[in-house]
Amino acid sequence: MILEDYKEIVGFCAMFTTMAQMLSGTLICRNIYKKGSARGVDPMPFLGGIAICILMLRHAWMLGDSNMINANIFGLLTSTIYMIIYYRYAPNTNEVLKLTYKVTIFVVIFLVYAQIEDPTKVEYRFGIVITVLLLLLIAAPLVHLKKVIQTKNTEILPFPLIFMGTLVSFQWLLYGIIIDNVFVIFQNAVGLTLSVAQLSLFVIFPSKMSQVELLNEQSKED
């Protein structure tokens, strides 16, 4: 395969773009800081990011892929920082803690499974688990689809994460084709489709400020 000669380059670019995607969460945290509250911001992109990075890191170790290992270590660190910031400004910290406990138990269960499963089967079966969870995380913003359509406002959707996620899915898809890994190919082919679908919402329903924020901006100008 001609692309195989570019394996290291594509892998490095995919890793670099993934890290850039993870840094895009700083834009969301910046908005939270400016507003002084995390109200209206969904914590799952951050909390889910921590969970999926831990599980994907475990899978990357099974595959022995340094690009995937480095990307997920970086993602775990950044997602943890974002979650700490979110918790600091969360309107209801008890709800955040409950959600955190549930996600923690969920992750521990699968880590234990990966440890006790038959070594000859764990890579394939754990790969299936990772694929399903990753696609659920990518599709998570679509939970707000009804609200977006009703309000014709995409403000609740994390645009920086979705945009960068589109670039990341495309590059890892290319990398998956090069290394001929069915899980990496399937994960990112579907992930790319979901990301593009979410991006289209920003074209159909451009984000706009809420009435309260608009009044605040006008009062500042006066």
GROMACS .gro file of C-alpha atoms in nm:
model
  222
    1MET     CA    1   0.000   0.000   0.000
    2ILE     CA    2   0.139   0.341  -0.103
    3LEU     CA    3   0.000   0.510   0.209
    4GLU     CA    4   0.200   0.276   0.431
    5ASP     CA    5   0.512   0.483   0.357
    6TYR     CA    6   0.340   0.776   0.528
    7LYS     CA    7   0.229   0.583   0.836
    8GLU     CA    8   0.449   0.775   1.082
    9ILE     CA    9   0.362   1.113   0.932
   10VAL     CA   10  -0.014   1.047   0.933
   11GLY     CA   11   0.006   0.901   1.285
   12PHE     CA   12   0.195   1.203   1.415
   13CYS     CA   13  -0.049   1.446   1.249
   14ALA     CA   14  -0.346   1.255   1.392
   15MET     CA   15  -0.188   1.262   1.738
   16PHE     CA   16  -0.108   1.634   1.710
   17THR     CA   17  -0.459   1.722   1.588
   18THR     CA   18  -0.611   1.511   1.866
   19MET     CA   19  -0.411   1.709   2.121
   20ALA     CA   20  -0.526   2.033   1.957
   21GLN     CA   21  -0.886   1.909   1.980
   22MET     CA   22  -0.841   1.842   2.348
   23LEU     CA   23  -0.705   2.195   2.396
   24SER     CA   24  -1.017   2.335   2.229
   25GLY     CA   25  -1.193   2.271   2.560
   26THR     CA   26  -1.009   2.576   2.693
   27LEU     CA   27  -1.244   2.793   2.487
   28ILE     CA   28  -1.545   2.645   2.665
   29CYS     CA   29  -1.377   2.684   3.005
   30ARG     CA   30  -1.292   3.043   2.917
   31ASN     CA   31  -1.660   3.116   2.853
   32ILE     CA   32  -1.752   2.949   3.183
   33TYR     CA   33  -1.498   3.167   3.364
   34LYS     CA   34  -1.624   3.485   3.195
   35LYS     CA   35  -1.985   3.408   3.287
   36GLY     CA   36  -1.886   3.299   3.636
   37SER     CA   37  -2.106   2.991   3.602
   38ALA     CA   38  -2.118   2.659   3.417
   39ARG     CA   39  -2.498   2.679   3.390
   40GLY     CA   40  -2.618   2.561   3.050
   41VAL     CA   41  -2.293   2.374   2.977
   42ASP     CA   42  -2.310   1.995   2.950
   43PRO     CA   43  -2.037   1.829   3.164
   44MET     CA   44  -2.041   1.503   2.965
   45PRO     CA   45  -1.790   1.613   2.696
   46PHE     CA   46  -1.538   1.663   2.980
   47LEU     CA   47  -1.635   1.374   3.205
   48GLY     CA   48  -1.689   1.145   2.912
   49GLY     CA   49  -1.353   1.256   2.776
   50ILE     CA   50  -1.181   1.138   3.094
   51ALA     CA   51  -1.356   0.800   3.079
   52ILE     CA   52  -1.295   0.733   2.711
   53CYS     CA   53  -0.929   0.841   2.733
   54ILE     CA   54  -0.867   0.596   3.019
   55LEU     CA   55  -1.028   0.310   2.826
   56MET     CA   56  -0.866   0.401   2.494
   57LEU     CA   57  -0.531   0.429   2.671
   58ARG     CA   58  -0.580   0.072   2.793
   59HIS     CA   59  -0.662  -0.038   2.439
   60ALA     CA   60  -0.365   0.153   2.295
   61TRP     CA   61  -0.136  -0.037   2.533
   62MET     CA   62  -0.281  -0.363   2.403
   63LEU     CA   63  -0.202  -0.251   2.047
   64GLY     CA   64   0.138  -0.112   2.146
   65ASP     CA   65   0.071   0.206   1.944
   66SER     CA   66   0.277   0.499   2.077
   67ASN     CA   67   0.078   0.764   1.886
   68MET     CA   68  -0.248   0.650   2.043
   69ILE     CA   69  -0.085   0.616   2.387
   70ASN     CA   70   0.057   0.971   2.380
   71ALA     CA   71  -0.269   1.122   2.252
   72ASN     CA   72  -0.478   0.959   2.524
   73ILE     CA   73  -0.240   1.046   2.807
   74PHE     CA   74  -0.257   1.408   2.696
   75GLY     CA   75  -0.636   1.385   2.663
   76LEU     CA   76  -0.672   1.240   3.011
   77LEU     CA   77  -0.472   1.526   3.164
   78THR     CA   78  -0.656   1.805   2.978
   79SER     CA   79  -1.003   1.656   3.033
   80THR     CA   80  -0.931   1.626   3.405
   81ILE     CA   81  -0.832   1.994   3.421
   82TYR     CA   82  -1.148   2.094   3.232
   83MET     CA   83  -1.363   1.890   3.467
   84ILE     CA   84  -1.205   2.056   3.771
   85ILE     CA   85  -1.284   2.398   3.624
   86TYR     CA   86  -1.639   2.289   3.541
   87TYR     CA   87  -1.692   2.162   3.895
   88ARG     CA   88  -1.563   2.492   4.038
   89TYR     CA   89  -1.835   2.684   3.854
   90ALA     CA   90  -2.109   2.418   3.845
   91PRO     CA   91  -2.449   2.543   3.969
   92ASN     CA   92  -2.519   2.205   4.131
   93THR     CA   93  -2.203   2.028   4.246
   94ASN     CA   94  -2.398   1.738   4.401
   95GLU     CA   95  -2.534   1.640   4.060
   96VAL     CA   96  -2.185   1.659   3.913
   97LEU     CA   97  -2.050   1.433   4.188
   98LYS     CA   98  -2.327   1.178   4.133
   99LEU     CA   99  -2.252   1.171   3.761
  100THR     CA  100  -1.880   1.138   3.835
  101TYR     CA  101  -1.940   0.839   4.065
  102LYS     CA  102  -2.147   0.664   3.798
  103VAL     CA  103  -1.885   0.720   3.529
  104THR     CA  104  -1.607   0.604   3.764
  105ILE     CA  105  -1.785   0.278   3.843
  106PHE     CA  106  -1.852   0.228   3.473
  107VAL     CA  107  -1.484   0.272   3.383
  108VAL     CA  108  -1.362   0.046   3.666
  109ILE     CA  109  -1.593  -0.235   3.551
  110PHE     CA  110  -1.443  -0.233   3.201
  111LEU     CA  111  -1.086  -0.204   3.327
  112VAL     CA  112  -1.141  -0.508   3.548
  113TYR     CA  113  -1.294  -0.690   3.251
  114ALA     CA  114  -0.989  -0.613   3.039
  115GLN     CA  115  -0.769  -0.758   3.312
  116ILE     CA  116  -0.953  -1.087   3.359
  117GLU     CA  117  -1.056  -1.158   2.998
  118ASP     CA  118  -0.879  -1.426   2.794
  119PRO     CA  119  -0.560  -1.258   2.655
  120THR     CA  120  -0.628  -1.408   2.310
  121LYS     CA  121  -0.973  -1.248   2.293
  122VAL     CA  122  -0.946  -0.929   2.500
  123GLU     CA  123  -0.804  -0.707   2.223
  124TYR     CA  124  -1.097  -0.780   1.991
  125ARG     CA  125  -1.372  -0.770   2.255
  126PHE     CA  126  -1.234  -0.465   2.433
  127GLY     CA  127  -1.205  -0.300   2.093
  128ILE     CA  128  -1.578  -0.348   2.043
  129VAL     CA  129  -1.650  -0.190   2.382
  130ILE     CA  130  -1.425   0.109   2.304
  131THR     CA  131  -1.588   0.155   1.964
  132VAL     CA  132  -1.940   0.167   2.107
  133LEU     CA  133  -1.845   0.405   2.390
  134LEU     CA  134  -1.650   0.638   2.161
  135LEU     CA  135  -1.941   0.667   1.919
  136LEU     CA  136  -2.179   0.736   2.207
  137LEU     CA  137  -1.950   1.016   2.328
  138ILE     CA  138  -1.923   1.167   1.981
  139ALA     CA  139  -2.300   1.151   1.939
  140ALA     CA  140  -2.369   1.287   2.290
  141PRO     CA  141  -2.436   1.647   2.174
  142LEU     CA  142  -2.723   1.513   1.959
  143VAL     CA  143  -2.915   1.463   2.285
  144HIS     CA  144  -2.981   1.836   2.261
  145LEU     CA  145  -3.108   1.810   1.902
  146LYS     CA  146  -3.472   1.866   2.000
  147LYS     CA  147  -3.384   2.181   2.193
  148VAL     CA  148  -3.167   2.309   1.908
  149ILE     CA  149  -3.452   2.264   1.660
  150GLN     CA  150  -3.709   2.420   1.894
  151THR     CA  151  -3.498   2.725   1.976
  152LYS     CA  152  -3.318   2.737   1.641
  153ASN     CA  153  -3.005   2.803   1.843
  154THR     CA  154  -2.690   2.588   1.859
  155GLU     CA  155  -2.539   2.773   2.155
  156ILE     CA  156  -2.572   2.464   2.378
  157LEU     CA  157  -2.352   2.258   2.142
  158PRO     CA  158  -1.972   2.266   2.197
  159PHE     CA  159  -1.865   2.393   1.854
  160PRO     CA  160  -1.486   2.388   1.918
  161LEU     CA  161  -1.498   2.023   2.024
  162ILE     CA  162  -1.724   1.920   1.734
  163PHE     CA  163  -1.517   2.104   1.471
  164MET     CA  164  -1.187   1.965   1.594
  165GLY     CA  165  -1.349   1.622   1.636
  166THR     CA  166  -1.427   1.623   1.265
  167LEU     CA  167  -1.061   1.682   1.177
  168VAL     CA  168  -0.948   1.420   1.428
  169SER     CA  169  -1.188   1.153   1.299
  170PHE     CA  170  -1.073   1.210   0.942
  171GLN     CA  171  -0.704   1.175   1.027
  172TRP     CA  172  -0.748   0.868   1.250
  173LEU     CA  173  -0.964   0.712   0.977
  174LEU     CA  174  -0.675   0.755   0.736
  175TYR     CA  175  -0.436   0.612   0.996
  176GLY     CA  176  -0.667   0.316   1.057
  177ILE     CA  177  -0.668   0.239   0.685
  178ILE     CA  178  -0.287   0.247   0.680
  179ILE     CA  179  -0.245   0.011   0.979
  180ASP     CA  180  -0.540  -0.197   0.857
  181ASN     CA  181  -0.720  -0.196   1.195
  182VAL     CA  182  -1.093  -0.256   1.156
  183PHE     CA  183  -1.182  -0.094   1.489
  184VAL     CA  184  -0.992   0.228   1.419
  185ILE     CA  185  -1.146   0.244   1.070
  186PHE     CA  186  -1.503   0.180   1.188
  187GLN     CA  187  -1.476   0.412   1.492
  188ASN     CA  188  -1.361   0.705   1.287
  189ALA     CA  189  -1.574   0.644   0.978
  190VAL     CA  190  -1.889   0.660   1.190
  191GLY     CA  191  -1.738   0.934   1.410
  192LEU     CA  192  -1.666   1.147   1.104
  193THR     CA  193  -2.024   1.103   0.983
  194LEU     CA  194  -2.167   1.204   1.321
  195SER     CA  195  -1.934   1.503   1.350
  196VAL     CA  196  -2.025   1.631   1.003
  197ALA     CA  197  -2.395   1.590   1.086
  198GLN     CA  198  -2.346   1.799   1.401
  199LEU     CA  199  -2.148   2.064   1.215
  200SER     CA  200  -2.434   2.099   0.969
  201LEU     CA  201  -2.655   2.214   1.259
  202PHE     CA  202  -2.436   2.523   1.298
  203VAL     CA  203  -2.502   2.608   0.935
  204ILE     CA  204  -2.877   2.552   0.965
  205PHE     CA  205  -2.917   2.709   1.311
  206PRO     CA  206  -2.637   2.962   1.379
  207SER     CA  207  -2.557   3.015   1.747
  208LYS     CA  208  -2.689   3.335   1.898
  209MET     CA  209  -2.678   3.498   2.238
  210SER     CA  210  -2.963   3.449   2.480
  211GLN     CA  211  -3.191   3.746   2.546
  212VAL     CA  212  -3.037   3.801   2.889
  213GLU     CA  213  -2.684   3.809   2.750
  214LEU     CA  214  -2.796   4.038   2.469
  215LEU     CA  215  -2.947   4.285   2.717
  216ASN     CA  216  -2.630   4.274   2.925
  217GLU     CA  217  -2.419   4.352   2.621
  218GLN     CA  218  -2.646   4.642   2.526
  219SER     CA  219  -2.636   4.784   2.880
  220LYS     CA  220  -2.256   4.775   2.873
  221GLU     CA  221  -2.251   4.967   2.549
  222ASP     CA  222  -2.490   5.230   2.695
   0.00000   0.00000   0.00000
